[in-house]
Amino acid sequence: MNRQIITALAALLLLACGAAATAQGTDYEAIVRTMRQCARIADVPARVACYDQTVGAERLISGEAAPAAPTAAPPPPPEGFGAEALPRRVERDEREQEPDRVEAQVRAAEQLGPGVFLLTLADGAQWQFVDAVPFSYSPPRPGAPVEISRAALGSFQLRYSGQRPVRVKRIR
């Protein structure tokens, strides 16, 4: 009994595979026939249009997706010193042209936590202390000059009024 069931299932499976192969062969043969008809057209633009229609029909039959429409251009990336620390794609050539340090004036200084400050510079860039500074550290005041320079592993250091450098990261 089991042998009969297995034989019947195998026969059904072979019939199903054969039917699918025949259906694919029919579609292929129809496309080849259409392309041969297109090849007989003497006018080049009309022949190309015929080929395009044939390929478009094949795409619909095979279920391929149409090519995606081009997307809109991305917004312009932020500019200025330390902008590469912000999330965006930066080309290597662009990084090599950036300065190693910048001097700027502080427009505003805000304390975010004990020893952690957010500085807004005159150009609008915002830098936050990564490491908390001790209570004895005198934070930059509005109008004070600061120097931000590149440090190891893509980080930045802020120097102010002869005090020890502080690691900072650009926020905006």
mmCIF file of C-alpha atoms in Angstrom:
data_model
loop_
_atom_site.group_PDB
_atom_site.id
_atom_site.type_symbol
_atom_site.label_atom_id
_atom_site.label_comp_id
_atom_site.label_asym_id
_atom_site.label_seq_id
_atom_site.Cartn_x
_atom_site.Cartn_y
_atom_site.Cartn_z
ATOM 1 C CA MET A 1 0.000 0.000 0.000
ATOM 2 C CA ASN A 2 2.804 2.440 0.896
ATOM 3 C CA ARG A 3 4.595 1.590 -2.322
ATOM 4 C CA GLN A 4 1.491 2.489 -4.359
ATOM 5 C CA ILE A 5 1.093 5.835 -2.578
ATOM 6 C CA ILE A 6 4.753 6.713 -3.110
ATOM 7 C CA THR A 7 4.539 5.753 -6.804
ATOM 8 C CA ALA A 8 1.385 7.849 -7.264
ATOM 9 C CA LEU A 9 2.971 10.874 -5.553
ATOM 10 C CA ALA A 10 6.116 10.532 -7.665
ATOM 11 C CA ALA A 11 4.018 10.417 -10.849
ATOM 12 C CA LEU A 12 2.090 13.540 -9.802
ATOM 13 C CA LEU A 13 5.344 15.332 -9.017
ATOM 14 C CA LEU A 14 6.800 14.473 -12.428
ATOM 15 C CA LEU A 15 3.633 15.674 -14.171
ATOM 16 C CA ALA A 16 3.702 18.958 -12.251
ATOM 17 C CA CYS A 17 7.372 19.561 -13.110
ATOM 18 C CA GLY A 18 6.767 18.732 -16.761
ATOM 19 C CA ALA A 19 3.800 21.121 -16.950
ATOM 20 C CA ALA A 20 5.849 23.957 -15.444
ATOM 21 C CA ALA A 21 8.706 23.359 -17.883
ATOM 22 C CA THR A 22 6.267 23.328 -20.808
ATOM 23 C CA ALA A 23 4.709 26.608 -19.660
ATOM 24 C CA GLN A 24 8.129 28.255 -19.442
ATOM 25 C CA GLY A 25 9.102 26.934 -22.866
ATOM 26 C CA THR A 26 5.916 28.356 -24.394
ATOM 27 C CA ASP A 27 6.633 31.827 -22.977
ATOM 28 C CA TYR A 28 10.203 31.670 -24.242
ATOM 29 C CA GLU A 29 9.137 30.559 -27.709
ATOM 30 C CA ALA A 30 6.590 33.382 -27.923
ATOM 31 C CA ILE A 31 9.239 35.933 -27.017
ATOM 32 C CA VAL A 32 11.676 34.553 -29.600
ATOM 33 C CA ARG A 33 8.940 34.698 -32.255
ATOM 34 C CA THR A 34 8.179 38.310 -31.365
ATOM 35 C CA MET A 35 11.873 39.248 -31.473
ATOM 36 C CA ARG A 36 12.237 37.667 -34.898
ATOM 37 C CA GLN A 37 9.300 39.764 -36.067
ATOM 38 C CA CYS A 38 10.991 42.854 -34.625
ATOM 39 C CA ALA A 39 14.198 41.994 -36.507
ATOM 40 C CA ARG A 40 12.296 42.256 -39.812
ATOM 41 C CA ILE A 41 11.465 45.939 -39.199
ATOM 42 C CA ALA A 42 13.722 48.162 -41.362
ATOM 43 C CA ASP A 43 13.212 51.443 -39.447
ATOM 44 C CA VAL A 44 15.766 51.482 -36.598
ATOM 45 C CA PRO A 45 13.743 53.497 -34.018
ATOM 46 C CA ALA A 46 10.668 51.341 -34.669
ATOM 47 C CA ARG A 47 12.758 48.152 -34.340
ATOM 48 C CA VAL A 48 14.249 49.346 -31.039
ATOM 49 C CA ALA A 49 10.766 50.214 -29.757
ATOM 50 C CA CYS A 50 9.606 46.719 -30.721
ATOM 51 C CA TYR A 51 12.530 45.153 -28.804
ATOM 52 C CA ASP A 52 11.787 47.363 -25.780
ATOM 53 C CA GLN A 53 8.162 46.245 -25.784
ATOM 54 C CA THR A 54 9.234 42.603 -25.997
ATOM 55 C CA VAL A 55 11.657 42.921 -23.106
ATOM 56 C CA GLY A 56 9.003 44.794 -21.101
ATOM 57 C CA ALA A 57 6.538 41.968 -21.722
ATOM 58 C CA GLU A 58 9.182 39.413 -20.683
ATOM 59 C CA ARG A 59 9.765 41.364 -17.479
ATOM 60 C CA LEU A 60 6.074 41.242 -16.656
ATOM 61 C CA ILE A 61 5.918 37.509 -17.365
ATOM 62 C CA SER A 62 9.015 36.668 -15.322
ATOM 63 C CA GLY A 63 7.975 38.933 -12.444
ATOM 64 C CA GLU A 64 11.095 41.134 -12.524
ATOM 65 C CA ALA A 65 10.714 44.505 -10.934
ATOM 66 C CA ALA A 66 10.963 47.581 -13.096
ATOM 67 C CA PRO A 67 14.017 49.740 -12.455
ATOM 68 C CA ALA A 68 13.488 52.170 -9.602
ATOM 69 C CA ALA A 69 13.023 55.842 -10.335
ATOM 70 C CA PRO A 70 15.995 57.991 -9.381
ATOM 71 C CA THR A 71 15.729 59.439 -5.896
ATOM 72 C CA ALA A 72 15.958 63.103 -5.015
ATOM 73 C CA ALA A 73 19.368 64.561 -4.239
ATOM 74 C CA PRO A 74 20.332 64.360 -0.558
ATOM 75 C CA PRO A 75 20.354 67.594 1.445
ATOM 76 C CA PRO A 76 23.664 69.460 1.506
ATOM 77 C CA PRO A 77 25.983 68.155 4.216
ATOM 78 C CA PRO A 78 26.990 70.357 7.171
ATOM 79 C CA GLU A 79 30.171 72.320 6.601
ATOM 80 C CA GLY A 80 33.032 73.574 8.718
ATOM 81 C CA PHE A 81 35.683 72.205 11.001
ATOM 82 C CA GLY A 82 34.705 68.888 12.598
ATOM 83 C CA ALA A 83 31.741 68.364 10.268
ATOM 84 C CA GLU A 84 33.045 64.901 9.406
ATOM 85 C CA ALA A 85 32.284 63.850 12.977
ATOM 86 C CA LEU A 86 28.607 64.340 12.216
ATOM 87 C CA PRO A 87 26.771 61.407 10.607
ATOM 88 C CA ARG A 88 27.358 61.783 6.869
ATOM 89 C CA ARG A 89 29.520 60.327 4.157
ATOM 90 C CA VAL A 90 32.910 62.003 3.786
ATOM 91 C CA GLU A 91 35.301 61.285 0.947
ATOM 92 C CA ARG A 92 38.973 60.745 1.813
ATOM 93 C CA ASP A 93 40.119 63.645 -0.414
ATOM 94 C CA GLU A 94 37.819 66.044 1.433
ATOM 95 C CA ARG A 95 39.293 65.041 4.821
ATOM 96 C CA GLU A 96 42.852 65.642 3.637
ATOM 97 C CA GLN A 97 41.993 69.256 2.765
ATOM 98 C CA GLU A 98 40.493 70.067 6.195
ATOM 99 C CA PRO A 99 42.655 72.033 8.679
ATOM 100 C CA ASP A 100 44.134 70.290 11.732
ATOM 101 C CA ARG A 101 42.901 72.954 14.128
ATOM 102 C CA VAL A 102 40.566 75.930 14.267
ATOM 103 C CA GLU A 103 40.363 78.955 16.516
ATOM 104 C CA ALA A 104 36.927 80.393 17.249
ATOM 105 C CA GLN A 105 35.012 82.507 19.717
ATOM 106 C CA VAL A 106 32.432 81.083 22.082
ATOM 107 C CA ARG A 107 28.943 82.507 21.524
ATOM 108 C CA ALA A 108 27.258 80.561 24.349
ATOM 109 C CA ALA A 109 28.280 78.050 27.021
ATOM 110 C CA GLU A 110 25.741 75.798 28.725
ATOM 111 C CA GLN A 111 26.430 73.361 31.558
ATOM 112 C CA LEU A 112 24.783 69.991 30.813
ATOM 113 C CA GLY A 113 25.994 68.206 33.910
ATOM 114 C CA PRO A 114 28.800 68.286 36.466
ATOM 115 C CA GLY A 115 31.882 69.209 34.432
ATOM 116 C CA VAL A 116 30.159 68.709 31.059
ATOM 117 C CA PHE A 117 29.522 71.760 28.892
ATOM 118 C CA LEU A 118 27.947 72.469 25.515
ATOM 119 C CA LEU A 119 29.684 75.284 23.646
ATOM 120 C CA THR A 120 28.126 77.157 20.744
ATOM 121 C CA LEU A 121 30.764 78.871 18.633
ATOM 122 C CA ALA A 122 30.419 82.073 16.620
ATOM 123 C CA ASP A 123 29.867 80.096 13.380
ATOM 124 C CA GLY A 124 26.957 78.150 14.939
ATOM 125 C CA ALA A 125 28.847 74.879 15.460
ATOM 126 C CA GLN A 126 28.094 73.138 18.766
ATOM 127 C CA TRP A 127 30.713 71.141 20.658
ATOM 128 C CA GLN A 128 30.071 69.049 23.779
ATOM 129 C CA PHE A 129 32.638 67.953 26.345
ATOM 130 C CA VAL A 130 33.114 64.180 26.136
ATOM 131 C CA ASP A 131 35.009 63.955 29.413
ATOM 132 C CA ALA A 132 33.832 65.748 32.539
ATOM 133 C CA VAL A 133 36.299 68.344 33.783
ATOM 134 C CA PRO A 134 37.167 68.845 37.465
ATOM 135 C CA PHE A 135 35.560 71.607 39.502
ATOM 136 C CA SER A 136 38.827 73.588 39.312
ATOM 137 C CA TYR A 137 38.524 73.850 35.503
ATOM 138 C CA SER A 138 37.416 77.317 34.418
ATOM 139 C CA PRO A 139 34.889 76.782 31.576
ATOM 140 C CA PRO A 140 34.918 79.040 28.512
ATOM 141 C CA ARG A 141 32.756 82.146 28.760
ATOM 142 C CA PRO A 142 30.850 83.810 25.899
ATOM 143 C CA GLY A 143 33.279 85.830 23.768
ATOM 144 C CA ALA A 144 36.317 83.806 24.879
ATOM 145 C CA PRO A 145 38.674 82.398 22.211
ATOM 146 C CA VAL A 146 39.071 78.595 22.088
ATOM 147 C CA GLU A 147 41.167 76.279 19.947
ATOM 148 C CA ILE A 148 39.814 72.938 18.733
ATOM 149 C CA SER A 149 42.301 70.519 17.205
ATOM 150 C CA ARG A 150 42.265 67.005 15.836
ATOM 151 C CA ALA A 151 43.376 64.255 18.199
ATOM 152 C CA ALA A 152 43.924 60.501 17.937
ATOM 153 C CA LEU A 153 41.389 58.143 16.337
ATOM 154 C CA GLY A 154 39.233 60.885 14.829
ATOM 155 C CA SER A 155 38.553 62.672 18.107
ATOM 156 C CA PHE A 156 38.939 66.382 18.904
ATOM 157 C CA GLN A 157 40.454 68.370 21.778
ATOM 158 C CA LEU A 158 39.469 71.810 23.033
ATOM 159 C CA ARG A 159 42.090 74.111 24.558
ATOM 160 C CA TYR A 160 41.065 77.152 26.544
ATOM 161 C CA SER A 161 43.055 79.690 28.544
ATOM 162 C CA GLY A 162 46.189 77.534 29.025
ATOM 163 C CA GLN A 163 44.292 74.765 30.829
ATOM 164 C CA ARG A 164 44.625 71.085 30.050
ATOM 165 C CA PRO A 165 42.950 70.001 26.785
ATOM 166 C CA VAL A 166 39.454 68.499 26.992
ATOM 167 C CA ARG A 167 38.060 65.892 24.599
ATOM 168 C CA VAL A 168 35.010 67.253 22.737
ATOM 169 C CA LYS A 169 32.635 66.035 20.048
ATOM 170 C CA ARG A 170 30.759 68.090 17.513
ATOM 171 C CA ILE A 171 26.993 67.970 17.969
ATOM 172 C CA ARG A 172 25.853 70.335 15.244
#
